[in-house]
Coordinates of C-alpha atoms in Angstrom, one line a residue:
M7 CA 159.2 90.7 42.2
L8 CA 158.0 91.2 45.9
N9 CA 160.3 90.3 48.7
S10 CA 158.6 87.6 50.9
K11 CA 160.7 88.7 54.0
L12 CA 159.1 92.1 53.9
L13 CA 155.6 90.6 53.7
Y14 CA 156.0 88.4 56.7
N15 CA 158.1 89.5 59.7
P16 CA 157.6 87.5 62.9
K17 CA 158.5 90.3 65.1
H18 CA 156.0 92.7 63.5
Q19 CA 153.3 90.0 63.7
R20 CA 153.8 89.4 67.4
R21 CA 153.7 93.1 68.1
F22 CA 150.5 93.4 66.0
R23 CA 148.8 90.5 67.9
F24 CA 149.8 92.0 71.2
R25 CA 148.3 95.4 70.4
R26 CA 145.1 93.7 69.1
R27 CA 144.7 91.7 72.3
K28 CA 145.3 94.8 74.4
K29 CA 142.6 96.8 72.6
L30 CA 140.1 93.9 72.9
A31 CA 140.7 93.7 76.6
E32 CA 140.3 97.4 77.0
R33 CA 137.0 97.2 75.2
R34 CA 135.7 94.4 77.4
M35 CA 136.8 96.3 80.5
S36 CA 135.1 99.5 79.4
R37 CA 131.8 97.6 78.8
V38 CA 131.8 96.3 82.3
I39 CA 132.5 99.5 84.2
W40 CA 131.0 102.1 81.8
T41 CA 128.1 104.1 83.0
Q42 CA 126.5 107.2 81.5
P43 CA 127.2 110.3 83.7
R44 CA 124.0 111.6 85.3
S45 CA 123.3 114.4 87.7
S46 CA 121.8 113.6 91.1
D47 CA 121.8 117.2 92.3
W48 CA 118.0 117.3 92.7
W49 CA 117.9 114.3 95.1
N50 CA 121.2 115.2 96.9
T51 CA 120.8 118.9 97.3
I52 CA 117.1 120.0 96.7
V53 CA 115.1 117.2 98.4
P54 CA 116.9 117.4 101.7
D55 CA 115.8 121.1 102.0
F56 CA 112.2 120.3 101.4
S57 CA 109.8 121.6 104.0
P58 CA 107.4 119.0 105.5
L59 CA 104.7 120.2 103.2
Q60 CA 106.9 120.1 100.1
F61 CA 108.0 116.6 101.0
M62 CA 104.4 115.5 101.4
Q63 CA 103.3 117.1 98.2
N64 CA 106.1 115.4 96.2
F65 CA 106.1 111.9 97.7
R66 CA 102.6 111.8 99.2
V67 CA 103.9 110.6 102.6
S68 CA 105.4 112.4 105.5
R69 CA 109.0 112.1 106.4
Q70 CA 108.0 109.9 109.4
S71 CA 106.1 107.6 107.1
F72 CA 108.9 107.6 104.6
D73 CA 111.5 106.6 107.2
Y74 CA 109.1 103.9 108.5
I75 CA 108.6 102.4 105.0
C76 CA 112.3 102.5 104.2
N77 CA 113.2 100.7 107.5
Q78 CA 110.5 98.0 106.9
V79 CA 111.6 97.1 103.4
S80 CA 115.3 97.6 103.8
G81 CA 115.9 93.9 104.4
V82 CA 114.2 92.9 101.1
M83 CA 115.3 95.9 98.9
G84 CA 118.8 96.4 100.2
R85 CA 121.7 96.2 97.7
R86 CA 125.5 95.9 98.1
D87 CA 128.3 97.9 96.5
T88 CA 130.4 96.1 93.9
N89 CA 133.9 96.5 92.7
Y90 CA 132.7 98.6 89.7
R91 CA 130.0 100.8 91.1
L92 CA 128.3 102.0 94.3
C93 CA 124.7 100.8 94.8
I94 CA 121.8 103.2 94.9
P95 CA 120.9 103.9 98.6
N96 CA 117.7 102.3 99.8
K97 CA 116.0 105.6 100.6
K98 CA 116.6 106.8 97.1
R99 CA 115.2 103.5 95.6
V100 CA 112.1 103.9 97.7
A101 CA 111.7 107.5 96.8
I102 CA 111.9 106.6 93.1
A103 CA 109.1 104.1 93.5
L104 CA 107.0 106.5 95.5
W105 CA 107.4 109.1 92.8
K106 CA 106.2 106.7 90.2
L107 CA 103.2 105.7 92.2
A108 CA 102.4 109.3 93.2
T109 CA 102.6 110.8 89.7
G110 CA 102.2 108.0 87.2
G111 CA 105.0 109.6 85.3
E112 CA 107.1 108.0 82.5
Y113 CA 110.3 106.2 83.4
R114 CA 112.3 108.6 81.3
T115 CA 111.1 111.7 83.2
I116 CA 111.7 110.0 86.6
S117 CA 115.2 108.9 85.5
H118 CA 116.1 112.6 84.8
F119 CA 114.9 113.7 88.2
F120 CA 116.8 111.1 90.2
G121 CA 119.9 110.8 87.9
V122 CA 119.5 107.1 87.2
G123 CA 118.7 105.0 84.1
Q124 CA 115.2 104.2 82.9
S125 CA 115.8 100.5 83.6
T126 CA 116.9 101.4 87.2
V127 CA 113.6 103.2 87.7
C128 CA 111.7 100.1 86.5
L129 CA 113.6 97.8 88.8
C130 CA 113.1 100.1 91.8
V131 CA 109.3 100.1 91.2
Q132 CA 109.2 96.4 90.8
D133 CA 111.4 95.7 93.9
F134 CA 109.5 98.1 96.1
C135 CA 106.1 96.7 95.1
R136 CA 107.3 93.1 95.8
A137 CA 108.8 94.2 99.1
T138 CA 105.5 95.8 100.1
M139 CA 103.5 92.7 99.2
E140 CA 105.9 90.6 101.3
V141 CA 106.5 92.8 104.3
L142 CA 104.0 95.6 104.6
L143 CA 100.8 94.0 103.3
P144 CA 100.4 91.5 106.1
L145 CA 101.0 94.3 108.7
H146 CA 98.6 96.9 107.3
I147 CA 95.7 95.2 105.5
T148 CA 94.1 92.6 107.7
F149 CA 90.4 91.7 108.2
P150 CA 89.3 92.6 111.8
D151 CA 88.9 90.0 114.5
V152 CA 85.7 89.6 116.6
E153 CA 86.8 92.3 119.2
K154 CA 87.6 94.8 116.5
L155 CA 84.3 94.1 114.7
V156 CA 82.4 95.1 117.9
E157 CA 84.4 98.3 118.1
M158 CA 83.7 99.1 114.4
A159 CA 79.9 98.4 114.9
T160 CA 79.8 100.8 117.8
F161 CA 81.4 103.5 115.7
F162 CA 79.0 103.1 112.7
N163 CA 76.0 103.1 115.1
R164 CA 77.1 106.3 116.8
R165 CA 77.9 108.1 113.6
W166 CA 75.2 106.9 111.2
R167 CA 72.8 105.2 113.6
A168 CA 73.3 102.0 111.6
P169 CA 73.3 99.1 114.1
Q170 CA 75.6 96.1 113.5
C171 CA 77.2 97.7 110.4
V172 CA 81.0 97.1 110.4
G173 CA 82.1 98.4 107.0
A174 CA 81.4 99.1 103.4
I175 CA 82.3 97.3 100.2
D176 CA 82.7 98.6 96.6
G177 CA 84.6 98.2 93.4
S178 CA 86.7 100.6 91.4
H179 CA 88.2 100.2 87.9
I180 CA 91.9 100.8 87.5
P181 CA 93.0 101.7 83.9
I182 CA 95.6 99.5 82.2
L183 CA 97.2 98.8 78.9
A184 CA 95.3 96.3 76.8
P185 CA 96.9 93.0 77.8
R186 CA 98.3 90.6 75.2
D187 CA 96.1 87.7 76.4
Y188 CA 92.3 88.1 76.2
P189 CA 92.2 91.9 75.8
K190 CA 88.4 91.9 75.2
D191 CA 87.8 90.5 78.7
Y192 CA 89.4 93.7 80.2
Y193 CA 87.3 96.0 78.1
N194 CA 84.7 97.6 80.4
R195 CA 81.3 99.3 79.9
K196 CA 83.0 102.7 79.6
G197 CA 85.1 101.6 76.6
W198 CA 88.5 101.2 78.1
H199 CA 90.7 98.4 79.5
S200 CA 90.8 98.0 83.3
V201 CA 91.1 95.6 86.2
V202 CA 88.7 95.7 89.2
L203 CA 89.8 96.8 92.7
Q204 CA 87.3 95.4 95.2
A205 CA 87.8 96.8 98.7
V206 CA 86.2 96.6 102.1
V207 CA 86.7 99.8 104.1
D208 CA 86.3 100.1 107.9
D209 CA 84.9 102.9 110.0
R210 CA 88.1 105.0 109.7
G211 CA 88.2 104.8 105.9
M212 CA 91.1 102.3 105.8
F213 CA 91.2 99.1 103.7
C214 CA 90.7 95.9 105.7
D215 CA 90.4 93.7 102.6
V216 CA 91.4 94.2 98.9
C217 CA 91.1 92.0 95.8
V218 CA 92.7 93.2 92.6
G219 CA 92.9 91.6 89.2
D220 CA 89.5 90.6 87.8
P221 CA 89.0 91.8 84.2
G222 CA 87.0 95.1 83.7
S223 CA 84.1 93.3 82.0
V224 CA 83.3 91.2 85.1
H225 CA 80.4 92.4 87.2
D226 CA 81.1 93.5 90.7
A227 CA 78.8 90.8 92.1
R228 CA 80.8 88.1 90.3
V229 CA 84.1 89.7 91.5
L230 CA 82.8 89.3 95.0
K231 CA 81.7 85.7 94.6
Q232 CA 85.1 84.8 93.1
S233 CA 87.1 86.5 95.9
N234 CA 88.5 85.0 99.1
L235 CA 86.3 87.4 101.0
W236 CA 83.2 85.5 99.8
V237 CA 84.7 82.2 101.0
A238 CA 85.7 83.6 104.3
I239 CA 82.4 85.3 105.2
S240 CA 79.7 83.2 103.4
D241 CA 79.4 80.6 106.2
G242 CA 78.2 83.3 108.6
V243 CA 80.7 82.5 111.3
L244 CA 83.1 85.5 111.1
L245 CA 80.4 88.2 111.1
G246 CA 77.7 86.2 113.1
Q247 CA 79.4 85.8 116.5
N248 CA 77.9 88.9 118.1
K249 CA 74.2 89.2 117.1
M250 CA 71.7 91.8 118.2
T251 CA 67.9 91.4 118.3
I252 CA 66.4 94.1 116.0
S253 CA 62.7 94.1 115.4
G254 CA 62.5 90.5 116.5
C255 CA 65.3 89.3 114.2
D256 CA 68.8 88.2 115.2
V257 CA 71.1 90.4 113.2
G258 CA 74.8 89.8 113.0
H259 CA 77.5 92.2 111.7
Y260 CA 77.1 93.2 108.1
L261 CA 78.7 95.2 105.3
I262 CA 77.0 97.8 103.1
G263 CA 77.3 97.5 99.4
D264 CA 75.7 99.3 96.4
P265 CA 72.7 97.9 94.6
A266 CA 74.9 95.9 92.2
Y267 CA 75.8 93.4 95.0
P268 CA 73.7 90.4 95.9
M269 CA 72.0 90.8 99.3
Q270 CA 73.1 88.4 102.0
R271 CA 72.6 88.3 105.8
W272 CA 76.0 89.8 106.0
L273 CA 75.7 92.2 103.1
M274 CA 73.0 94.9 102.9
K275 CA 72.0 97.3 100.2
P276 CA 71.0 100.9 100.9
F277 CA 67.3 101.6 101.3
S278 CA 66.0 103.9 98.6
D279 CA 63.9 105.9 101.0
I280 CA 66.2 105.9 104.0
Y281 CA 69.5 107.9 104.1
R282 CA 71.4 106.2 106.8
L283 CA 72.9 103.2 105.0
S284 CA 73.7 105.3 102.0
S285 CA 75.6 107.8 104.3
A286 CA 77.5 105.0 106.0
R287 CA 78.5 103.6 102.6
S288 CA 80.1 106.9 101.7
V289 CA 83.2 105.8 103.7
V290 CA 84.3 103.5 100.9
E291 CA 83.8 106.2 98.2
M292 CA 85.8 108.7 100.2
A293 CA 88.5 106.1 100.7
F294 CA 88.8 105.5 96.9
G295 CA 88.9 109.3 96.4
R296 CA 91.8 109.7 98.9
L297 CA 93.6 106.6 97.5
K298 CA 93.5 107.9 93.9
G299 CA 94.2 111.5 95.0
R300 CA 97.4 110.4 96.7
W301 CA 98.5 107.8 94.1
R302 CA 97.9 109.2 90.7
C303 CA 99.2 106.1 88.9
L304 CA 95.7 104.7 89.5
L305 CA 93.9 107.6 87.7
K306 CA 95.3 107.1 84.3
R307 CA 96.3 104.2 82.1
N308 CA 99.3 102.4 83.6
N309 CA 102.1 101.9 81.2
C310 CA 103.3 98.7 83.0
E311 CA 102.6 95.1 82.3
L312 CA 99.4 93.7 83.7
E313 CA 100.8 91.7 86.6
L314 CA 102.9 94.7 87.7
S315 CA 99.8 97.0 87.4
K316 CA 97.9 94.6 89.8
I317 CA 100.8 94.7 92.4
M318 CA 101.1 98.4 92.1
T319 CA 97.4 98.8 92.9
V320 CA 97.7 96.7 96.1
T321 CA 100.9 98.6 97.0
C322 CA 98.9 101.9 96.8
C323 CA 96.3 100.5 99.1
V324 CA 98.9 99.5 101.6
L325 CA 100.5 103.0 101.4
H326 CA 97.0 104.5 101.9
N327 CA 96.6 102.7 105.2
I328 CA 100.1 103.7 106.4
C329 CA 99.4 107.3 105.6
E330 CA 96.1 107.2 107.5
E331 CA 97.6 105.4 110.4
H332 CA 100.3 108.0 110.7
S333 CA 97.8 110.9 110.2
D334 CA 99.6 112.2 107.2
N335 CA 97.6 115.3 106.1
F336 CA 95.9 114.9 102.8
T337 CA 96.1 118.1 100.8
D338 CA 95.1 116.9 97.3
D339 CA 92.1 115.1 96.0
C340 CA 90.9 113.9 92.6
H341 CA 88.3 116.3 91.5
E342 CA 88.5 115.0 88.0
L343 CA 88.9 111.3 87.1
V344 CA 90.7 110.7 83.8
Y345 CA 88.6 107.6 83.4
G346 CA 85.0 107.7 84.6
Q347 CA 83.8 104.6 86.5
P348 CA 81.4 102.3 84.7
A349 CA 77.9 102.2 86.0
L350 CA 76.6 98.7 87.0
H351 CA 73.1 97.3 87.3
P352 CA 72.1 94.6 89.7
L353 CA 72.2 91.0 88.4
P354 CA 68.7 89.4 88.3
D355 CA 67.7 87.6 91.5
N356 CA 66.3 84.1 91.3
G357 CA 63.6 83.6 93.9
R358 CA 63.7 85.0 97.5
Q359 CA 66.7 87.0 98.4
E360 CA 68.9 85.8 101.2
G361 CA 69.0 88.3 104.0
A362 CA 65.5 89.5 103.3
D363 CA 64.6 89.0 107.0
V364 CA 67.5 91.1 108.1
R365 CA 66.7 93.8 105.6
S366 CA 63.1 93.9 106.8
A367 CA 64.1 94.1 110.4
L368 CA 66.4 97.0 109.7
M369 CA 63.7 98.7 107.7
N370 CA 61.3 98.5 110.6
Y371 CA 64.0 99.7 113.0
F372 CA 64.7 102.8 110.8
N373 CA 61.0 103.6 110.4
M374 CA 60.5 103.6 114.1
G375 CA 62.2 107.0 114.3
D376 CA 65.4 108.3 115.9
H377 CA 67.4 105.9 118.1

């Protein structure tokens, strides 16, 4: 017969409960403060010794531009230390985001370089892109005012002898993962999923207006008509305040687009037999080349969600302008695109084209010989 006193001893039971509670508390505490040990030697010891060229090649910006970017976004991206861990310095968080944009690398690879977790890399990219949209975008991508338009027209006329031209417009397809909603809409003519980046480029090859997000199956002409740019310019006020009489026609400022765009009084297409407008339109093609050469995440399919891919694209455009403003030397270009750009054909015109009188006046002007 078993002795019940041996089976139940209050003293032993209290000791057992105390030990159990202690172990549970230790487990909870370890979950709060536990972090996987990682090495930050590359960032802490190798990067500070980079030469200016090495820094540019790795982060696509000069140290001067890097410091400027960090200072501008510090108020939005800054983090505070906690009782359990030190926060990642702001410069390191910006560097992580720039590395992602510059290489398009996987989160796992970037986490090994910087000695942080994959989720931390993702957060750094998201935070930096949102900070750029909030702080840097309004400073570095703005449509020119009337005075600036006159200056731009003077430059285009001196370089390409194209009077009243103030910029070029074009679209470029950015590869993305097939979105969960309406994936067929994003399937373009080349057979891959994309969003359209519409951009207006000024005389210096900088973006003065960008529109990102239309599905890849949408024609460039429809992208334009659905954009804020169409609403802002279509009334003729913005680009029509400084007109010049050319071949008997009052011609305001205008943009140059490829044949896929609808002709307007403020939007001209290149003439098939005259080289000048085609040459002037090359500024937007070169800008896209420099943009994608710097920020390789735009060259191959982005492994991020659709909305983040759109924000990343705009962020790259802002960074492009910052680099150009700071005269950061560009040492790399995209000789090979991972995804070739879809060819577009003009949409059919119904009736007489708007801007035909301006086009005719420019044609007569160009045919008159050198100016």
